[in-house]
XYZ file of C-alpha atoms in Angstrom:
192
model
C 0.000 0.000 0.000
C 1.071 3.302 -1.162
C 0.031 6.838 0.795
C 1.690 10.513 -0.551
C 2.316 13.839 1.359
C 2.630 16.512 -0.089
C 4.796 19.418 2.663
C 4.425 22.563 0.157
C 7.857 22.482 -1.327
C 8.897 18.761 -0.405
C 6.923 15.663 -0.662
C 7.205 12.341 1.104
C 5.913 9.225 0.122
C 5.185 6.437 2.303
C 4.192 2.834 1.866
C 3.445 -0.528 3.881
C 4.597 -4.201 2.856
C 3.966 -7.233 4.278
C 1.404 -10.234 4.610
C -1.816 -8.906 5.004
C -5.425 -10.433 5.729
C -8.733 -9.360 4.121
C -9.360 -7.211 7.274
C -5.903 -6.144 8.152
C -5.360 -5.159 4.267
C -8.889 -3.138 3.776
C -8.277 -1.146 7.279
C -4.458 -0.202 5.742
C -5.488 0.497 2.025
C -8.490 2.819 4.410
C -6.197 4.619 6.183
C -3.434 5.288 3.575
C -5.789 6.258 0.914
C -7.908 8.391 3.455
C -5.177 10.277 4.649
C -3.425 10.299 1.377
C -6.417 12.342 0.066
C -6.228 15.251 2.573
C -2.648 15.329 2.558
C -1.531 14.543 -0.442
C -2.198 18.027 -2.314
C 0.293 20.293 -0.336
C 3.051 20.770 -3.144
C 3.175 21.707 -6.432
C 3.403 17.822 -7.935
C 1.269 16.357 -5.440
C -1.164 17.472 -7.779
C -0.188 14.727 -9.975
C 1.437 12.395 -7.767
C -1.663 12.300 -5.692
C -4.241 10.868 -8.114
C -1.133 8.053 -9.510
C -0.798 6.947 -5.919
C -4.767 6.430 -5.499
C -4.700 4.599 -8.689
C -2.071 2.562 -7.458
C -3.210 1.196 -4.451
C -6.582 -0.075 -6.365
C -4.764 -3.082 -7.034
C -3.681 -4.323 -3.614
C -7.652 -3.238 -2.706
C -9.080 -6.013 -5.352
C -6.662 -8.709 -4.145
C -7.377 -7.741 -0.333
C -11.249 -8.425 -1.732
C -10.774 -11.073 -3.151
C -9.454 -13.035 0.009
C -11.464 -14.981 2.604
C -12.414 -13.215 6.197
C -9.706 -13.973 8.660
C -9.959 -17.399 10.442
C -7.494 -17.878 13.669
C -4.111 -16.189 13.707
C -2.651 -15.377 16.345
C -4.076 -11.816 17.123
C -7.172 -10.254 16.633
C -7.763 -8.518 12.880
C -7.747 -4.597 12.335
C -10.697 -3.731 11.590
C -11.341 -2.156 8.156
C -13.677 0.519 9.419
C -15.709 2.798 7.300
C -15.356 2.816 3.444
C -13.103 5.438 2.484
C -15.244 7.925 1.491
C -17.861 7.579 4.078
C -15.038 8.474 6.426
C -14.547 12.359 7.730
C -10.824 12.786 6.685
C -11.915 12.103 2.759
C -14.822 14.507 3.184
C -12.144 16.925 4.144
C -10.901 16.245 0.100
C -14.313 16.229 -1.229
C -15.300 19.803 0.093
C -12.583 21.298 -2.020
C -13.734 19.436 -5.091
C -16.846 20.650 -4.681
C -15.617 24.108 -4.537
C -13.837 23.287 -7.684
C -16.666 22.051 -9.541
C -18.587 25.149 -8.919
C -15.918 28.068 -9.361
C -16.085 26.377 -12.504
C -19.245 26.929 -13.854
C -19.491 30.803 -11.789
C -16.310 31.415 -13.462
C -18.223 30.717 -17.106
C -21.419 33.119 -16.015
C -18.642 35.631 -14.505
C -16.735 35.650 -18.397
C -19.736 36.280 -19.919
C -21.616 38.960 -17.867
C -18.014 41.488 -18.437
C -17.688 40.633 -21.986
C -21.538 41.293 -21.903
C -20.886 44.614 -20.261
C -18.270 45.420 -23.144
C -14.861 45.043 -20.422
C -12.240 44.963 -22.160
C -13.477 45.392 -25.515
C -12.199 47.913 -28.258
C -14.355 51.342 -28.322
C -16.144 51.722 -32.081
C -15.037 55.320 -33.399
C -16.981 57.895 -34.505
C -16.141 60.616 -37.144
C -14.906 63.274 -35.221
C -14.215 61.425 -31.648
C -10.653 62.101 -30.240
C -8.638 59.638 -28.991
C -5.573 59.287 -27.317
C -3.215 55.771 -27.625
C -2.223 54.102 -24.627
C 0.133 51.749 -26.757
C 2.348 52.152 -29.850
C 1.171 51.725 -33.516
C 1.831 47.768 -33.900
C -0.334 47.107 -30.624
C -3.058 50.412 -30.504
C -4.943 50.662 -27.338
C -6.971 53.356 -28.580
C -9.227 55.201 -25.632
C -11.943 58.065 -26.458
C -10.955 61.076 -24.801
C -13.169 64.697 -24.717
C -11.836 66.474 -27.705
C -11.184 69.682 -25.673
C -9.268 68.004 -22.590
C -4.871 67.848 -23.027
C -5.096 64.251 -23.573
C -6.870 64.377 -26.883
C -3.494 63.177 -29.616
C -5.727 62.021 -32.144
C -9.165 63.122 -34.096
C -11.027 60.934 -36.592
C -11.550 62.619 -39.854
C -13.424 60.002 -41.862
C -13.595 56.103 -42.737
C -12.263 53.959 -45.646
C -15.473 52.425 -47.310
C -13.311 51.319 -50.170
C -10.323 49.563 -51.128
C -9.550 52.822 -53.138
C -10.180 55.191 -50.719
C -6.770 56.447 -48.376
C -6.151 58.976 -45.813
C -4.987 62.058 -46.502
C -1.535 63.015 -45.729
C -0.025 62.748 -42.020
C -3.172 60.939 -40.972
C -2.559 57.135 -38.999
C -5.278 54.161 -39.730
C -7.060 53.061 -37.040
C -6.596 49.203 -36.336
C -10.048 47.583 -37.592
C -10.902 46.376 -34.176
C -12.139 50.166 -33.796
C -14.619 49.794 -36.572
C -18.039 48.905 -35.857
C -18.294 46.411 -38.578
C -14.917 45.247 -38.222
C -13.915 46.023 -41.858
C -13.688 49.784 -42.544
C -10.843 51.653 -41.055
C -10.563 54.900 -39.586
C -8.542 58.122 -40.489
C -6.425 59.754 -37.618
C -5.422 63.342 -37.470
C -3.107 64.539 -35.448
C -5.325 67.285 -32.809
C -2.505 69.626 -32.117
């Protein structure tokens, strides 16, 4: 039987051999696994050492399963106990899970009430809105600014509707993102 702990920046792994019975191997594979599953997340790779030691100690479970009860010896059996997750040191592991499964789907609604609300989305110019850019010209973060204010670098003049139509001299495009179709770009005149 296999058990992992995981001590935030070290882990330790543990492990018990020997001749077991039906009773004395379902109490140990119990225990290990129990506490293996509210101790065993504590580090960085217990995240994935964790669930492989689980897994492992399946197979020691089925043959402990498999045997006969206990008959004689020359002590009395341990006994197994609870199943494992009937027992209040795995609840301890399902609670976060739980958590888990749930931040989930909030985190889902959450994503799509502020793209809803337009966070973080690219303003749609106007003909004569001012701007200012927060970035340079290969990665515009255009923001609409009151044309009167000191902030105001830019002004839009007009749009591109056609392939053949271009800005008149000195003006910057607009990346398309500011469009409100997406397709047509925007002329930028200096404001000063």
């Amino acid at each position: 039987m296999r058990g992992h702990q995981g001590l935030f920046l070290l882990m330790r792994f543990l492990s018990r051999s020997g001749t077991f019975c039906r009773s004395c191997g379902l109490a140990t594979y119990r225990e290990m696994s129990a506490k293996t599953l509210w101790q065993g997340w504590w580090s960085p790779l217990s995240v994935v050492v964790t669930p492989v030691t689980l897994l492992m100690n399946l197979g020691p479970r089925s043959r402990f399963r498999k045997l006969a009860a206990p008959v004689g010896g020359f002590g009395p059996s341990l006994d197994p106990g609870r199943s494992l997750l009937r027992r209040p040191v795995a609840l301890l592991f399902l609670m976060p899970m739980a958590l888990v499964v749930l931040a989930i789907p909030t985190l889902f609604v959450l994503g799509a009430f502020v793209e809803g609300a337009g966070i973080g989305q690219a303003p749609t110019l106007a003909v004569g809105d001012c701007v200012r850019n927060e970035g340079d010209w290969e990665d515009q973060d255009l923001e609409i600014v009151d044309c009167g204010s000191a902030d105001a670098e830019y002004k839009v003049t007009r749009r591109l509707d056609t392939s053949k139509d271009v800005c008149a001299d000195g003006e910057l495009l607009a990346d398309l993102t500011y469009s409100p179709d997406r397709m047509t770009i925007s002329c930028l005149a200096p404001a000063r």
